[in-house]
PDB file of C-alpha atoms in Angstrom:
ATOM      1  CA  MET A   1      48.614  13.856  36.849  1.00 44.00           C
ATOM      2  CA  LYS A   2      46.777  11.156  38.907  1.00 49.00           C
ATOM      3  CA  LYS A   3      48.497   7.701  39.675  1.00 45.00           C
ATOM      4  CA  LYS A   4      49.165   5.294  36.742  1.00 46.00           C
ATOM      5  CA  THR A   5      46.601   2.583  36.528  1.00 44.00           C
ATOM      6  CA  ILE A   6      46.565  -0.229  33.878  1.00 42.00           C
ATOM      7  CA  GLY A   7      42.811  -1.088  33.283  1.00 43.00           C
ATOM      8  CA  ALA A   8      42.087  -4.275  34.385  1.00 36.00           C
ATOM      9  CA  LEU A   9      38.333  -3.618  32.457  1.00 36.00           C
ATOM     10  CA  ILE A  10      37.117  -3.604  29.147  1.00 37.00           C
ATOM     11  CA  LEU A  11      36.640  -0.105  27.443  1.00 40.00           C
ATOM     12  CA  ALA A  12      32.641   0.385  27.131  1.00 37.00           C
ATOM     13  CA  ALA A  13      32.505  -2.051  24.246  1.00 38.00           C
ATOM     14  CA  GLY A  14      32.522  -5.314  26.684  1.00 36.00           C
ATOM     15  CA  ALA A  15      28.563  -4.412  26.318  1.00 35.00           C
ATOM     16  CA  ALA A  16      29.138  -4.903  22.500  1.00 36.00           C
ATOM     17  CA  ALA A  17      30.517  -8.402  23.417  1.00 36.00           C
ATOM     18  CA  THR A  18      27.415  -9.327  25.086  1.00 34.00           C
ATOM     19  CA  LEU A  19      24.955  -7.483  23.018  1.00 36.00           C
ATOM     20  CA  ALA A  20      21.843 -10.042  22.523  1.00 35.00           C
ATOM     21  CA  ALA A  21      22.475 -12.334  19.688  1.00 34.00           C
ATOM     22  CA  ALA A  22      19.191 -11.327  17.928  1.00 36.00           C
ATOM     23  CA  ALA A  23      20.887  -8.116  17.048  1.00 41.00           C
ATOM     24  CA  THR A  24      23.525  -9.752  15.095  1.00 43.00           C
ATOM     25  CA  PRO A  25      23.211  -9.358  11.338  1.00 45.00           C
ATOM     26  CA  GLY A  26      21.671 -11.765   9.165  1.00 45.00           C
ATOM     27  CA  LEU A  27      21.023 -13.806  12.763  1.00 43.00           C
ATOM     28  CA  SER A  28      17.921 -16.225  12.498  1.00 45.00           C
ATOM     29  CA  SER A  29      15.646 -17.413  15.018  1.00 52.00           C
ATOM     30  CA  THR A  30      16.502 -21.171  14.373  1.00 79.00           C
ATOM     31  CA  LEU A  31      19.957 -22.974  14.781  1.00 91.00           C
ATOM     32  CA  THR A  32      22.456 -23.171  11.998  1.00 95.00           C
ATOM     33  CA  LYS A  33      21.790 -26.603  10.019  1.00 96.00           C
ATOM     34  CA  PRO A  34      24.898 -28.985   9.445  1.00 97.00           C
ATOM     35  CA  ALA A  35      26.499 -29.063   6.159  1.00 97.00           C
ATOM     36  CA  ASP A  36      26.531 -31.925   3.936  1.00 96.00           C
ATOM     37  CA  HIS A  37      29.771 -31.702   2.870  1.00 97.00           C
ATOM     38  CA  PRO A  38      31.576 -29.963   5.926  1.00 98.00           C
ATOM     39  CA  GLU A  39      34.834 -27.463   4.758  1.00 97.00           C
ATOM     40  CA  SER A  40      38.011 -28.750   6.396  1.00 95.00           C
ATOM     41  CA  GLY A  41      39.942 -25.473   8.045  1.00 96.00           C
ATOM     42  CA  ILE A  42      36.740 -23.666   8.241  1.00 98.00           C
ATOM     43  CA  THR A  43      36.546 -23.447  11.834  1.00 98.00           C
ATOM     44  CA  TRP A  44      39.777 -21.807  12.154  1.00 97.00           C
ATOM     45  CA  ALA A  45      38.644 -19.141   9.490  1.00 97.00           C
ATOM     46  CA  ALA A  46      35.626 -18.613  11.842  1.00 98.00           C
ATOM     47  CA  GLU A  47      37.897 -17.944  14.724  1.00 97.00           C
ATOM     48  CA  GLN A  48      39.568 -15.674  12.565  1.00 96.00           C
ATOM     49  CA  PHE A  49      36.737 -13.829  11.783  1.00 97.00           C
ATOM     50  CA  ALA A  50      35.624 -13.747  15.533  1.00 95.00           C
ATOM     51  CA  SER A  51      38.561 -12.557  16.782  1.00 93.00           C
ATOM     52  CA  ALA A  52      39.455  -8.573  17.380  1.00 92.00           C
ATOM     53  CA  ASP A  53      42.564  -7.292  15.265  1.00 94.00           C
ATOM     54  CA  VAL A  54      45.085  -6.903  17.705  1.00 93.00           C
ATOM     55  CA  THR A  55      46.868  -3.851  16.371  1.00 94.00           C
ATOM     56  CA  ALA A  56      43.389  -1.906  15.788  1.00 95.00           C
ATOM     57  CA  GLU A  57      42.960  -2.868  19.489  1.00 93.00           C
ATOM     58  CA  LYS A  58      46.088  -1.505  20.661  1.00 93.00           C
ATOM     59  CA  GLY A  59      45.917   1.581  18.896  1.00 95.00           C
ATOM     60  CA  LEU A  60      42.203   1.878  20.640  1.00 94.00           C
ATOM     61  CA  ALA A  61      43.999   1.293  24.230  1.00 93.00           C
ATOM     62  CA  GLU A  62      46.397   4.289  23.338  1.00 95.00           C
ATOM     63  CA  ALA A  63      43.883   6.412  21.957  1.00 95.00           C
ATOM     64  CA  VAL A  64      41.648   6.196  24.792  1.00 94.00           C
ATOM     65  CA  ARG A  65      45.243   6.396  27.285  1.00 94.00           C
ATOM     66  CA  ARG A  66      45.837   9.751  25.441  1.00 96.00           C
ATOM     67  CA  CYS A  67      42.434  11.105  25.922  1.00 95.00           C
ATOM     68  CA  MET A  68      42.480  10.110  29.721  1.00 94.00           C
ATOM     69  CA  ALA A  69      45.657  11.704  29.900  1.00 95.00           C
ATOM     70  CA  LYS A  70      44.128  15.110  29.099  1.00 96.00           C
ATOM     71  CA  ALA A  71      41.653  14.428  31.604  1.00 94.00           C
ATOM     72  CA  GLY A  72      44.092  13.964  34.316  1.00 93.00           C
ATOM     73  CA  TYR A  73      44.343  10.483  34.681  1.00 92.00           C
ATOM     74  CA  ASP A  74      47.059   7.973  33.714  1.00 86.00           C
ATOM     75  CA  TYR A  75      45.092   5.204  32.692  1.00 89.00           C
ATOM     76  CA  THR A  76      45.672   2.200  30.175  1.00 84.00           C
ATOM     77  CA  PRO A  77      43.195   0.480  29.118  1.00 85.00           C
ATOM     78  CA  ALA A  78      42.885  -3.087  28.355  1.00 77.00           C
ATOM     79  CA  SER A  79      41.855  -4.362  25.077  1.00 65.00           C
ATOM     80  CA  ALA A  80      38.182  -4.598  24.631  1.00 53.00           C
ATOM     81  CA  GLY A  81      38.141  -7.123  21.766  1.00 52.00           C
ATOM     82  CA  GLN A  82      38.384 -11.080  21.677  1.00 55.00           C
ATOM     83  CA  SER A  83      42.136 -11.078  20.497  1.00 69.00           C
ATOM     84  CA  THR A  84      42.013 -14.943  20.239  1.00 81.00           C
ATOM     85  CA  VAL A  85      38.897 -17.041  20.091  1.00 91.00           C
ATOM     86  CA  ASP A  86      38.898 -20.996  20.575  1.00 92.00           C
ATOM     87  CA  LEU A  87      35.514 -22.045  19.348  1.00 96.00           C
ATOM     88  CA  LYS A  88      35.518 -25.118  21.103  1.00 96.00           C
ATOM     89  CA  HIS A  89      35.188 -23.473  24.571  1.00 93.00           C
ATOM     90  CA  HIS A  90      32.235 -22.396  23.245  1.00 93.00           C
ATOM     91  CA  ILE A  91      30.960 -25.714  22.589  1.00 96.00           C
ATOM     92  CA  GLY A  92      32.026 -26.622  26.263  1.00 93.00           C
ATOM     93  CA  PHE A  93      35.586 -27.360  26.331  1.00 95.00           C
ATOM     94  CA  ASP A  94      38.884 -25.548  26.055  1.00 93.00           C
ATOM     95  CA  THR A  95      41.786 -27.076  23.913  1.00 94.00           C
ATOM     96  CA  LEU A  96      44.403 -28.803  25.938  1.00 95.00           C
ATOM     97  CA  THR A  97      47.774 -30.114  24.416  1.00 96.00           C
ATOM     98  CA  VAL A  98      49.725 -32.461  26.137  1.00 97.00           C
ATOM     99  CA  GLU A  99      52.693 -29.941  25.989  1.00 96.00           C
ATOM    100  CA  ALA A 100      50.067 -27.262  27.866  1.00 96.00           C
ATOM    101  CA  ALA A 101      49.097 -29.646  30.483  1.00 97.00           C
ATOM    102  CA  ARG A 102      52.482 -30.418  31.286  1.00 97.00           C
ATOM    103  CA  ALA A 103      53.833 -26.750  31.439  1.00 96.00           C
ATOM    104  CA  SER A 104      50.876 -25.161  33.371  1.00 96.00           C
ATOM    105  CA  GLY A 105      48.172 -27.764  33.783  1.00 97.00           C
ATOM    106  CA  TYR A 106      44.564 -26.161  32.917  1.00 96.00           C
ATOM    107  CA  ALA A 107      46.155 -22.430  32.861  1.00 92.00           C
ATOM    108  CA  SER A 108      44.003 -22.378  29.304  1.00 82.00           C
ATOM    109  CA  SER A 109      40.822 -23.196  31.405  1.00 83.00           C
ATOM    110  CA  LYS A 110      41.258 -20.135  33.852  1.00 79.00           C
ATOM    111  CA  PRO A 111      39.448 -17.037  33.413  1.00 71.00           C
ATOM    112  CA  LYS A 112      41.079 -14.483  30.505  1.00 66.00           C
ATOM    113  CA  GLY A 113      40.912 -10.831  29.992  1.00 60.00           C
ATOM    114  CA  PRO A 114      39.534  -8.173  31.903  1.00 61.00           C
ATOM    115  CA  GLY A 115      36.806  -8.512  34.657  1.00 62.00           C
ATOM    116  CA  GLU A 116      35.470  -6.918  37.510  1.00 66.00           C
ATOM    117  CA  PRO A 117      38.212  -5.302  39.892  1.00 70.00           C
ATOM    118  CA  ALA A 118      37.830  -6.172  43.519  1.00 69.00           C
ATOM    119  CA  GLU A 119      36.157  -3.912  45.657  1.00 72.00           C
ATOM    120  CA  GLY A 120      38.064  -1.311  47.786  1.00 73.00           C
ATOM    121  CA  SER A 121      41.365  -2.162  45.509  1.00 79.00           C
ATOM    122  CA  GLU A 122      42.946   0.847  43.633  1.00 77.00           C
ATOM    123  CA  LEU A 123      41.183   0.169  40.274  1.00 78.00           C
ATOM    124  CA  GLY A 124      38.093  -0.232  42.182  1.00 81.00           C
ATOM    125  CA  LYS A 125      37.794   3.037  43.840  1.00 83.00           C
ATOM    126  CA  LEU A 126      38.975   4.622  40.182  1.00 86.00           C
ATOM    127  CA  PHE A 127      36.190   2.811  38.809  1.00 83.00           C
ATOM    128  CA  ALA A 128      33.727   3.932  41.348  1.00 86.00           C
ATOM    129  CA  ASP A 129      34.897   7.394  40.605  1.00 88.00           C
ATOM    130  CA  PRO A 130      31.976   9.238  38.765  1.00 90.00           C
ATOM    131  CA  ALA A 131      34.644  11.800  37.286  1.00 92.00           C
ATOM    132  CA  PHE A 132      36.603   9.024  35.974  1.00 91.00           C
ATOM    133  CA  GLN A 133      33.690   7.664  34.332  1.00 89.00           C
ATOM    134  CA  ARG A 134      32.485  10.885  32.800  1.00 89.00           C
ATOM    135  CA  ALA A 135      35.951  11.056  31.544  1.00 92.00           C
ATOM    136  CA  LEU A 136      35.760   7.575  29.933  1.00 91.00           C
ATOM    137  CA  HIS A 137      32.583   7.075  29.189  1.00 86.00           C
ATOM    138  CA  GLY A 138      30.789  10.449  28.788  1.00 84.00           C
ATOM    139  CA  GLY A 139      28.353  12.825  30.992  1.00 73.00           C
ATOM    140  CA  GLU A 140      24.786  12.667  31.537  1.00 60.00           C
ATOM    141  CA  PRO A 141      22.385  11.434  30.668  1.00 53.00           C
ATOM    142  CA  GLN A 142      23.529   8.148  30.032  1.00 54.00           C
ATOM    143  CA  GLU A 143      21.095   7.601  26.793  1.00 54.00           C
ATOM    144  CA  GLN A 144      22.911   9.892  24.813  1.00 53.00           C
ATOM    145  CA  ASN A 145      25.937   7.898  25.053  1.00 53.00           C
ATOM    146  CA  THR A 146      24.087   4.593  23.924  1.00 59.00           C
ATOM    147  CA  VAL A 147      25.126   3.751  20.077  1.00 59.00           C
ATOM    148  CA  ARG A 148      21.690   2.242  18.227  1.00 58.00           C
ATOM    149  CA  SER A 149      22.123   0.906  14.914  1.00 53.00           C
ATOM    150  CA  SER A 150      21.109  -1.665  12.402  1.00 50.00           C
ATOM    151  CA  GLN A 151      23.848  -3.879  14.247  1.00 50.00           C
ATOM    152  CA  GLY A 152      22.729  -3.586  17.285  1.00 53.00           C
ATOM    153  CA  THR A 153      21.999  -1.610  20.750  1.00 52.00           C
ATOM    154  CA  GLY A 154      23.399  -1.217  23.930  1.00 55.00           C
ATOM    155  CA  MET A 155      26.989   0.102  24.055  1.00 56.00           C
ATOM    156  CA  LEU A 156      28.237   3.356  25.910  1.00 56.00           C
ATOM    157  CA  ALA A 157      30.040   5.620  23.553  1.00 61.00           C
ATOM    158  CA  GLY A 158      31.015   8.616  25.107  1.00 83.00           C
ATOM    159  CA  GLY A 159      33.901  10.226  26.700  1.00 89.00           C
ATOM    160  CA  CYS A 160      37.371   8.848  25.873  1.00 92.00           C
ATOM    161  CA  THR A 161      35.617   5.876  24.662  1.00 89.00           C
ATOM    162  CA  ALA A 162      34.104   7.496  22.045  1.00 89.00           C
ATOM    163  CA  GLU A 163      37.060   9.200  21.061  1.00 92.00           C
ATOM    164  CA  GLY A 164      38.907   6.203  20.662  1.00 93.00           C
ATOM    165  CA  ILE A 165      36.338   4.315  18.688  1.00 92.00           C
ATOM    166  CA  THR A 166      36.302   7.064  16.169  1.00 92.00           C
ATOM    167  CA  ALA A 167      40.057   7.505  15.697  1.00 95.00           C
ATOM    168  CA  VAL A 168      40.881   3.974  15.258  1.00 96.00           C
ATOM    169  CA  TYR A 169      37.409   2.579  13.450  1.00 94.00           C
ATOM    170  CA  GLY A 170      35.979   5.728  12.124  1.00 93.00           C
ATOM    171  CA  ASN A 171      32.542   5.114  14.144  1.00 88.00           C
ATOM    172  CA  ALA A 172      31.162   3.224  16.650  1.00 86.00           C
ATOM    173  CA  ASN A 173      28.920   1.077  14.502  1.00 86.00           C
ATOM    174  CA  ASP A 174      31.957  -0.624  12.532  1.00 91.00           C
ATOM    175  CA  TYR A 175      33.495  -0.686  16.071  1.00 90.00           C
ATOM    176  CA  MET A 176      30.797  -3.289  17.105  1.00 88.00           C
ATOM    177  CA  ARG A 177      30.384  -4.886  14.123  1.00 90.00           C
ATOM    178  CA  ALA A 178      34.695  -5.630  14.017  1.00 92.00           C
ATOM    179  CA  THR A 179      34.445  -6.831  17.887  1.00 89.00           C
ATOM    180  CA  GLY A 180      31.605  -8.139  19.643  1.00 87.00           C
ATOM    181  CA  LEU A 181      28.897  -8.672  16.457  1.00 88.00           C
ATOM    182  CA  ALA A 182      31.444 -10.684  14.567  1.00 92.00           C
ATOM    183  CA  PHE A 183      31.797 -13.099  17.200  1.00 91.00           C
ATOM    184  CA  ASN A 184      27.931 -12.689  18.406  1.00 91.00           C
ATOM    185  CA  SER A 185      27.178 -13.835  15.028  1.00 93.00           C
ATOM    186  CA  LEU A 186      28.631 -17.215  15.210  1.00 95.00           C
ATOM    187  CA  LEU A 187      26.379 -18.054  18.256  1.00 94.00           C
ATOM    188  CA  VAL A 188      23.793 -20.030  16.162  1.00 95.00           C
ATOM    189  CA  ALA A 189      26.458 -22.013  14.988  1.00 97.00           C
ATOM    190  CA  THR A 190      28.553 -22.968  17.997  1.00 96.00           C
ATOM    191  CA  ASN A 191      24.773 -23.588  19.963  1.00 95.00           C
ATOM    192  CA  ALA A 192      23.932 -25.871  17.387  1.00 96.00           C
ATOM    193  CA  ALA A 193      27.342 -27.943  17.129  1.00 97.00           C
ATOM    194  CA  GLY A 194      27.162 -28.121  21.259  1.00 95.00           C
ATOM    195  CA  GLN A 195      24.265 -30.139  20.480  1.00 95.00           C
ATOM    196  CA  ASP A 196      25.416 -32.443  18.288  1.00 97.00           C
ATOM    197  CA  SER A 197      25.409 -36.283  19.214  1.00 97.00           C
ATOM    198  CA  ASP A 198      29.057 -36.785  17.689  1.00 98.00           C
ATOM    199  CA  ILE A 199      30.342 -34.811  20.646  1.00 97.00           C
ATOM    200  CA  GLU A 200      28.937 -37.085  23.387  1.00 97.00           C
ATOM    201  CA  ALA A 201      30.471 -39.849  21.148  1.00 98.00           C
ATOM    202  CA  ALA A 202      33.778 -38.170  21.459  1.00 98.00           C
ATOM    203  CA  VAL A 203      33.199 -37.758  25.378  1.00 98.00           C
ATOM    204  CA  VAL A 204      32.638 -41.320  25.550  1.00 98.00           C
ATOM    205  CA  ALA A 205      35.633 -42.404  23.929  1.00 98.00           C
ATOM    206  CA  TRP A 206      38.022 -39.915  26.151  1.00 98.00           C
ATOM    207  CA  LYS A 207      36.017 -41.511  29.139  1.00 98.00           C
ATOM    208  CA  GLU A 208      36.961 -44.930  28.318  1.00 98.00           C
ATOM    209  CA  CYS A 209      40.659 -43.807  27.862  1.00 98.00           C
ATOM    210  CA  MET A 210      40.191 -42.111  31.553  1.00 98.00           C
ATOM    211  CA  THR A 211      39.035 -45.826  33.076  1.00 98.00           C
ATOM    212  CA  THR A 212      42.494 -47.202  32.455  1.00 98.00           C
ATOM    213  CA  THR A 213      44.085 -44.079  34.614  1.00 98.00           C
ATOM    214  CA  ALA A 214      44.379 -43.115  37.932  1.00 97.00           C
ATOM    215  CA  PHE A 215      41.724 -40.393  37.069  1.00 98.00           C
ATOM    216  CA  PRO A 216      38.493 -42.236  36.016  1.00 98.00           C
ATOM    217  CA  TYR A 217      36.574 -39.163  35.742  1.00 98.00           C
ATOM    218  CA  SER A 218      33.516 -39.517  33.097  1.00 97.00           C
ATOM    219  CA  ARG A 219      33.845 -35.857  31.521  1.00 97.00           C
ATOM    220  CA  PRO A 220      36.569 -33.661  30.822  1.00 97.00           C
ATOM    221  CA  GLY A 221      35.071 -30.750  32.743  1.00 96.00           C
ATOM    222  CA  GLU A 222      34.996 -33.178  35.818  1.00 97.00           C
ATOM    223  CA  ALA A 223      39.205 -33.525  35.223  1.00 98.00           C
ATOM    224  CA  VAL A 224      39.152 -29.872  34.943  1.00 97.00           C
ATOM    225  CA  SER A 225      37.640 -29.317  38.219  1.00 96.00           C
ATOM    226  CA  ALA A 226      39.648 -31.542  40.007  1.00 97.00           C
ATOM    227  CA  GLY A 227      42.635 -30.564  38.668  1.00 97.00           C
ATOM    228  CA  LEU A 228      41.905 -26.561  39.425  1.00 96.00           C
ATOM    229  CA  GLU A 229      40.673 -27.438  43.126  1.00 96.00           C
ATOM    230  CA  ALA A 230      43.664 -29.868  43.702  1.00 97.00           C
ATOM    231  CA  GLY A 231      46.374 -27.371  41.979  1.00 96.00           C
ATOM    232  CA  GLY A 232      49.935 -27.835  42.601  1.00 96.00           C
ATOM    233  CA  GLN A 233      51.439 -31.226  41.280  1.00 97.00           C
ATOM    234  CA  LYS A 234      48.339 -33.086  41.351  1.00 98.00           C
ATOM    235  CA  GLU A 235      47.181 -30.668  38.732  1.00 98.00           C
ATOM    236  CA  LEU A 236      49.430 -31.112  36.538  1.00 97.00           C
ATOM    237  CA  LYS A 237      49.214 -34.916  36.665  1.00 98.00           C
ATOM    238  CA  ILE A 238      45.478 -34.615  36.033  1.00 98.00           C
ATOM    239  CA  ALA A 239      45.697 -32.345  33.237  1.00 98.00           C
ATOM    240  CA  VAL A 240      48.641 -34.539  31.359  1.00 98.00           C
ATOM    241  CA  THR A 241      46.310 -37.782  31.659  1.00 98.00           C
ATOM    242  CA  ASP A 242      43.528 -36.010  30.612  1.00 98.00           C
ATOM    243  CA  ALA A 243      45.565 -34.560  27.646  1.00 98.00           C
ATOM    244  CA  THR A 244      47.178 -37.973  26.768  1.00 98.00           C
ATOM    245  CA  CYS A 245      43.744 -39.461  26.365  1.00 98.00           C
ATOM    246  CA  ARG A 246      42.392 -36.544  24.140  1.00 98.00           C
ATOM    247  CA  GLU A 247      45.367 -37.120  22.170  1.00 98.00           C
ATOM    248  CA  LYS A 248      44.796 -41.111  21.843  1.00 98.00           C
ATOM    249  CA  THR A 249      40.993 -40.650  21.228  1.00 98.00           C
ATOM    250  CA  ASP A 250      41.494 -37.907  18.557  1.00 98.00           C
ATOM    251  CA  PHE A 251      39.115 -35.855  21.368  1.00 98.00           C
ATOM    252  CA  ASP A 252      40.403 -32.403  19.554  1.00 96.00           C
ATOM    253  CA  ALA A 253      39.891 -33.175  16.011  1.00 97.00           C
ATOM    254  CA  LYS A 254      36.620 -34.739  16.583  1.00 98.00           C
ATOM    255  CA  LEU A 255      35.508 -31.690  17.810  1.00 98.00           C
ATOM    256  CA  THR A 256      36.723 -29.250  15.100  1.00 98.00           C
ATOM    257  CA  ALA A 257      34.816 -31.705  12.732  1.00 98.00           C
ATOM    258  CA  VAL A 258      31.848 -31.269  14.569  1.00 98.00           C
ATOM    259  CA  LEU A 259      32.226 -27.314  14.472  1.00 98.00           C
ATOM    260  CA  ASP A 260      33.072 -27.664  10.737  1.00 98.00           C
ATOM    261  CA  LYS A 261      29.945 -29.023   9.837  1.00 98.00           C
ATOM    262  CA  TYR A 262      27.939 -25.851  11.522  1.00 98.00           C
ATOM    263  CA  LEU A 263      30.562 -23.232  10.594  1.00 98.00           C
ATOM    264  CA  THR A 264      30.749 -24.368   6.916  1.00 98.00           C
ATOM    265  CA  THR A 265      27.038 -23.253   6.737  1.00 98.00           C
ATOM    266  CA  ARG A 266      26.908 -20.268   9.094  1.00 97.00           C
ATOM    267  CA  MET A 267      30.011 -18.785   7.432  1.00 98.00           C
ATOM    268  CA  LYS A 268      28.590 -19.164   3.778  1.00 97.00           C
ATOM    269  CA  GLU A 269      25.512 -17.118   5.324  1.00 96.00           C
ATOM    270  CA  LEU A 270      27.837 -14.166   6.539  1.00 96.00           C
ATOM    271  CA  GLU A 271      30.023 -14.140   3.304  1.00 97.00           C
ATOM    272  CA  THR A 272      29.049 -10.616   2.427  1.00 96.00           C
ATOM    273  CA  GLU A 273      29.664  -9.488   6.418  1.00 95.00           C
ATOM    274  CA  VAL A 274      32.840 -11.114   6.541  1.00 97.00           C
ATOM    275  CA  ALA A 275      34.416  -9.051   3.887  1.00 97.00           C
ATOM    276  CA  GLU A 276      33.208  -5.904   4.919  1.00 97.00           C
ATOM    277  CA  VAL A 277      34.514  -6.718   8.674  1.00 97.00           C
ATOM    278  CA  ARG A 278      37.803  -7.820   7.315  1.00 97.00           C
ATOM    279  CA  GLN A 279      37.904  -4.031   5.373  1.00 98.00           C
ATOM    280  CA  ILE A 280      36.947  -2.422   8.646  1.00 97.00           C
ATOM    281  CA  ARG A 281      39.382  -4.220  10.527  1.00 97.00           C
ATOM    282  CA  ASN A 282      42.411  -3.581   7.965  1.00 98.00           C
ATOM    283  CA  ASP A 283      41.412   0.311   8.041  1.00 98.00           C
ATOM    284  CA  ALA A 284      41.251   0.387  11.404  1.00 98.00           C
ATOM    285  CA  SER A 285      44.965  -1.218  11.872  1.00 97.00           C
ATOM    286  CA  ALA A 286      46.004   0.976   9.432  1.00 98.00           C
ATOM    287  CA  ARG A 287      44.596   4.013  11.486  1.00 98.00           C
ATOM    288  CA  ALA A 288      45.971   2.363  14.716  1.00 97.00           C
ATOM    289  CA  SER A 289      49.579   1.795  13.018  1.00 97.00           C
ATOM    290  CA  ALA A 290      49.782   5.966  11.901  1.00 97.00           C
ATOM    291  CA  LEU A 291      48.722   6.644  15.729  1.00 95.00           C
ATOM    292  CA  LEU A 292      51.207   4.286  17.404  1.00 94.00           C
ATOM    293  CA  GLY A 293      53.839   5.385  15.309  1.00 89.00           C
TER     294      GLY A 293
END
């Protein structure tokens, strides 16, 4: 048995989360139009739709771990799905509360989830091993391990990855729909929301507040960059000042109101897909629960 390794990379389905938006069900070539009567709370509902089922993802990781153990690798993959989605991040801003800023500065703005392993690290060497890759993703030719369906193309689905996906989600097509494609289907709405003039109005109000402080930055992104560069106590001071001005100007509420306009339209368009994805996740969660015991 090879040395235990905790995966810092997603399964094979990172590709599912980065499939071209054009592969998403019902995706229009034009950006989503704002609703005349935005639905309060729809942004939260959209974030739930964009987020993978936690139990299903744990079951998938466990199924892959067991399969890899049979191949001689004690390897536990990191979750591939977007477990918690903050759609404000996808219009250029991360949620920041005063409490979070006091506790950990701009931790919420730092990279999350799996990423590329450092070259030469134990994990990097493992992923450079062709035998490990064959066990995880399947053998050559690669063409035979590529999923093509009405939902999209581009995810490797061989080896233990395919075994895990089948065990929990039933098939790769449903897995793609319940993870990366669910998230991708909202991009036409978030991209449209990011161009809404109400966002700039919210930024201007925040800027006016910041001019009265020791950190007169023009945009939240400038404050975040300065805080992360400074680190330590100065990062905390900048973050708390930033978060306080966001609170005073209702910054996050204004961003959510913008998202509500576009997501009301988009979630209406996706009603059938949302219901079907919910059922896929429920079934996957049940299989995962049985697998996890």
